[in-house]
Coordinates of C-alpha atoms in Angstrom, one line a residue:
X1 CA 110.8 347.2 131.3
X2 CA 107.6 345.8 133.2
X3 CA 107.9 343.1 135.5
X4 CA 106.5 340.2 133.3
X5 CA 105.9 336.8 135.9
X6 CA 104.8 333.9 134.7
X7 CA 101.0 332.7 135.6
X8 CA 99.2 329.5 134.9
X9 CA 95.5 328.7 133.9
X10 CA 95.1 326.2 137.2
X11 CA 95.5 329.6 139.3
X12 CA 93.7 332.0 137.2
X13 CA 90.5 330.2 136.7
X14 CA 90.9 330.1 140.5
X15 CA 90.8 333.9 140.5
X16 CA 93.8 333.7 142.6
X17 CA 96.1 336.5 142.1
X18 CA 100.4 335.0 141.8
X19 CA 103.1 335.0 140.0
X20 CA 106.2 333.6 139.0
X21 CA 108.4 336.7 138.5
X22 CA 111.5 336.0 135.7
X23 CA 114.2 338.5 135.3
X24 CA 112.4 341.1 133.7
X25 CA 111.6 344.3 135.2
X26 CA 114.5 344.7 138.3
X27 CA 117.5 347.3 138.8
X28 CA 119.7 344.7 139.7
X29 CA 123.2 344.8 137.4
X30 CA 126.1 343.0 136.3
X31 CA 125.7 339.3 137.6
X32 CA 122.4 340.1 139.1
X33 CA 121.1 342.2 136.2
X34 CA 117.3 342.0 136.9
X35 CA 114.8 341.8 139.2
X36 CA 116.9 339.7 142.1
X37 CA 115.4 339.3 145.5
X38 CA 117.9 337.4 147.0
X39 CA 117.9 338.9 150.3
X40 CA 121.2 336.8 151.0
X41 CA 123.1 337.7 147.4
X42 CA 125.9 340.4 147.0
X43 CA 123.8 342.4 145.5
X44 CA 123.2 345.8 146.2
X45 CA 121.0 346.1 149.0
X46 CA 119.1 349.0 147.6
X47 CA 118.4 347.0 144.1
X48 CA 116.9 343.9 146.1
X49 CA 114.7 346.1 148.3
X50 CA 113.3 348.0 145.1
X51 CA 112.8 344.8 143.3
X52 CA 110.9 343.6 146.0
X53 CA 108.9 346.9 146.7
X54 CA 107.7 346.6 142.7
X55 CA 106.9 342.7 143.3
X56 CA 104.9 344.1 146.1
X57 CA 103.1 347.1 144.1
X58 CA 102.4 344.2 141.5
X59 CA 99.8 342.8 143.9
X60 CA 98.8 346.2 145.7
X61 CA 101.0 345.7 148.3
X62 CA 104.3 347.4 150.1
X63 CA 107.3 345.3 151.0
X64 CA 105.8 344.3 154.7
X65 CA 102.8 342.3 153.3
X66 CA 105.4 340.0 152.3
X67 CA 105.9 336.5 154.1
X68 CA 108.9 334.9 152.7
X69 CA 111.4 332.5 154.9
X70 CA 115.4 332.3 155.3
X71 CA 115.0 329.1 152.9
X72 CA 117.3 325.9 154.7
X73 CA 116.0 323.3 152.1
X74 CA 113.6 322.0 155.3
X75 CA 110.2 321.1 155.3
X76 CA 109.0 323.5 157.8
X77 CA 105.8 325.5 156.8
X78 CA 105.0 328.3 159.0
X79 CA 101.4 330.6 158.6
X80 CA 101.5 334.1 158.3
X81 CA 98.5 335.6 159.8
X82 CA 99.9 339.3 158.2
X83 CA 102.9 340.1 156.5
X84 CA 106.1 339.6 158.2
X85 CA 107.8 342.9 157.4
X86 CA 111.1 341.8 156.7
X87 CA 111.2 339.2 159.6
X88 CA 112.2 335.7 158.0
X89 CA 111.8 332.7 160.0
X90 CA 113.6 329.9 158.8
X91 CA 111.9 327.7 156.9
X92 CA 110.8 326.7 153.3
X93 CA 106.9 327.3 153.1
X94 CA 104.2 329.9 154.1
X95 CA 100.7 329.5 153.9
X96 CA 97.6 332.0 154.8
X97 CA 94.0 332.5 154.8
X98 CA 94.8 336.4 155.7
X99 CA 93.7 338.6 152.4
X100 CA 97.2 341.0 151.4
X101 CA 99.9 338.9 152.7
X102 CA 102.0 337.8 150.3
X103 CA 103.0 334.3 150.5
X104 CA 106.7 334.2 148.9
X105 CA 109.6 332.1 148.2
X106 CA 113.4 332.6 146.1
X107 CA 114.6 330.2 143.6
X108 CA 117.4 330.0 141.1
X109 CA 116.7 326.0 140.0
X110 CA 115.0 324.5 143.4
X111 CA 111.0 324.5 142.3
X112 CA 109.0 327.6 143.3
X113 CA 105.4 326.0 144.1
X114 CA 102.4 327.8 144.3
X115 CA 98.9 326.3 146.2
X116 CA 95.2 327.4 146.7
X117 CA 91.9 326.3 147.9
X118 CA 90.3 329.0 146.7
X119 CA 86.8 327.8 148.1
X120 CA 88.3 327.7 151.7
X121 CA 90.4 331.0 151.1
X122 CA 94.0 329.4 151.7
X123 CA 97.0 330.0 150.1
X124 CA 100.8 329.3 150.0
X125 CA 104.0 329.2 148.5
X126 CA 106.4 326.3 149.0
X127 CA 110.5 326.1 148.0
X128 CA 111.3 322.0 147.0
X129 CA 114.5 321.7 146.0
X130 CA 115.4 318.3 145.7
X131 CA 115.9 317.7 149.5
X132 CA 112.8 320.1 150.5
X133 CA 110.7 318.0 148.2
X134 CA 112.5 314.7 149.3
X135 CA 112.0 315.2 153.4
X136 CA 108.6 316.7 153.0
X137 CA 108.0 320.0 152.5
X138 CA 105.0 319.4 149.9
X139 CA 103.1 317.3 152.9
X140 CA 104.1 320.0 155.1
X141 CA 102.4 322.7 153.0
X142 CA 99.6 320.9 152.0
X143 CA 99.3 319.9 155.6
X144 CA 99.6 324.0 157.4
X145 CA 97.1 324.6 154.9
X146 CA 94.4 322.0 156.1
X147 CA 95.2 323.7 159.5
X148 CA 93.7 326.6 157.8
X149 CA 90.7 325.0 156.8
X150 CA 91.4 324.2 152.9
X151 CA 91.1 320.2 151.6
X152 CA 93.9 319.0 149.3
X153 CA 90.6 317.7 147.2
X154 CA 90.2 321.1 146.8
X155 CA 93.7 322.5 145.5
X156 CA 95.4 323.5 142.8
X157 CA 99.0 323.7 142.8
X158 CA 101.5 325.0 140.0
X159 CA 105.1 323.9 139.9
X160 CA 107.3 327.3 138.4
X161 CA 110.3 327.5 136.4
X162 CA 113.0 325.1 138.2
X163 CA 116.0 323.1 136.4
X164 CA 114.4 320.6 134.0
X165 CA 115.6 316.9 134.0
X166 CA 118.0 317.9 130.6
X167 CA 119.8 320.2 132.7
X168 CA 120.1 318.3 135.6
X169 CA 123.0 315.8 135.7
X170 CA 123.8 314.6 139.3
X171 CA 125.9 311.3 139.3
X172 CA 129.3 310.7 137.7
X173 CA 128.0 308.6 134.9
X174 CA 125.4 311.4 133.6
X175 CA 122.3 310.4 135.0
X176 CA 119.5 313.3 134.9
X177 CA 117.2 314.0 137.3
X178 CA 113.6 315.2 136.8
X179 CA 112.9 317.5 139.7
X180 CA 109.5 318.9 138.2
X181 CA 108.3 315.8 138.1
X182 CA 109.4 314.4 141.1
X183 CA 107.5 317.4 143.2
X184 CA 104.4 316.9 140.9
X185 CA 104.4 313.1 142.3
X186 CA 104.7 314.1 146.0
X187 CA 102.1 317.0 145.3
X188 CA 99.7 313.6 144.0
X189 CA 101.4 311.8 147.2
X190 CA 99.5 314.5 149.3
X191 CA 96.0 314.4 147.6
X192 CA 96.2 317.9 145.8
X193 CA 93.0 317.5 143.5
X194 CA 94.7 319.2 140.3
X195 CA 98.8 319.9 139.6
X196 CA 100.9 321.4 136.9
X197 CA 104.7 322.3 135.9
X198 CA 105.1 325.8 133.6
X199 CA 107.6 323.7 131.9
X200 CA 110.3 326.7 132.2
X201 CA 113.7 325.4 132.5
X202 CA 116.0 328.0 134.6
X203 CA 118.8 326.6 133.3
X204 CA 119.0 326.9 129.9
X205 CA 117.0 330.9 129.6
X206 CA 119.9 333.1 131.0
X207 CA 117.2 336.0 129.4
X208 CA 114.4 335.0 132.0
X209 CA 116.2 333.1 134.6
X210 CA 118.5 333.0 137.4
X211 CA 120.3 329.9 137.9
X212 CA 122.4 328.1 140.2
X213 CA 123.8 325.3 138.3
X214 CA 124.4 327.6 135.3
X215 CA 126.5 330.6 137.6
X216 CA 128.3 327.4 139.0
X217 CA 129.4 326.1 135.2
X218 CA 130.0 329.5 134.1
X219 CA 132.6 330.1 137.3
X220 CA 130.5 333.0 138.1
X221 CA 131.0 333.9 141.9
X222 CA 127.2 334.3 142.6
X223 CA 123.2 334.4 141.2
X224 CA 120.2 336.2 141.7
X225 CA 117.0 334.4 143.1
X226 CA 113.7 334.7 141.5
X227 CA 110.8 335.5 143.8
X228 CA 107.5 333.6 143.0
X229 CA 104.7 334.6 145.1
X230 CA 100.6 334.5 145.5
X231 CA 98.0 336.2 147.6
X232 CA 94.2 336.3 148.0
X233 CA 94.2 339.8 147.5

């Protein structure tokens, strides 16, 4: 099966080449059945590097062209002048103006976002799970990216497939919350010009999606992570 990732209009009238890669298209099995990347599942280690080399491939790349952090739900943003090849620095954003690096992050119901100015030439990926997104990791971003050159009256950003606010129960007495929404506020909070969410719940598509919450329900003892990535080429 072909990989099959997720792209929005925002980015592709952009011309700028990402994706937000579902399930389809790995050699994981079992729990992991898929395209996991999850560097840090148990998960055979040979599966996650080939579904990472085909991510790769799907933007003309090899597996060192991508920039992708040790995610610790911060709001650090580091820049990747080339591709990291396989180092991880901790953090939860990457941003570049450096044509073939791929600008990555993993997700299994924390919000994959994607962000270009593609007038400046700046890109970057940025993981807000509700504490990322809460401390600052969209300012951050947006921020390591004006570093670079690129105006946030200029970007785009797309919000991927994250938990929804109908699978999202967090208090005792069944309140929901709306994560998508809550990142597309602090992406307005930082002056991106133009924002949208795919609208994909991870949750509720086992088919498409890994997903925390749903693994932890299920009493499964572990989940993939979904890679969504973008590059200028």
């Amino acid at each position: 099966m072909p990989l099959q990732p997720i792209t929005h209009p925002l980015l592709d009238r952009a011309g700028i080449r990402h994706g937000f890669f579902t399930r389809q298209g790995g050699v994981s099995t079992g729990l992991y059945e898929g395209l996991n990347t999850g560097v840090g599942s148990k998960d055979d280690p040979a599966a996650i590097a080939e579904n990472r080399r085909r991510i790769a491939g799907h933007f003309g790349g090899v597996p060192d062209d991508l920039a992708a952090c040790f995610q610790i739900h911060s709001a650090v943003a580091s820049v990747a002048e080339a591709g990291w090849k396989g180092d991880r620095p901790e953090g939860d954003a990457v941003v570049t103006a450096a044509p073939g690096v791929i600008c990555a992050v993993l997700t299994a119901d924390c919000a994959p976002v994607l962000l270009a100015d593609p007038e400046a030439g700046v890109v970057g990926a940025a993981h807000a799970g509700w504490k990322g997104a809460l401390d600052g990791v969209i300012h951050s971003t947006v921020a390591a990216m004006q570093a670079l050159g690129a105006k946030p009256g200029r970007m785009v950003a797309v919000v991927g497939p994250c938990i929804a606010q109908a699978s999202y129960e967090v208090t005792a007495d069944k309140r929901l919350f709306d994560l998508p929404a809550f990142v597309l506020w602090r992406l307005e909070q930082a002056g991106v010009a133009d924002a949208a969410w795919t609208g994909d719940d991870t949750r509720t598509d086992a088919t498409r999606f890994y997903s925390n919450r749903r693994a932890f329900l299920a009493g499964e003892t572990d989940f993939g992570r979904l890679m969504s990535a973008i590059s200028l080429g």
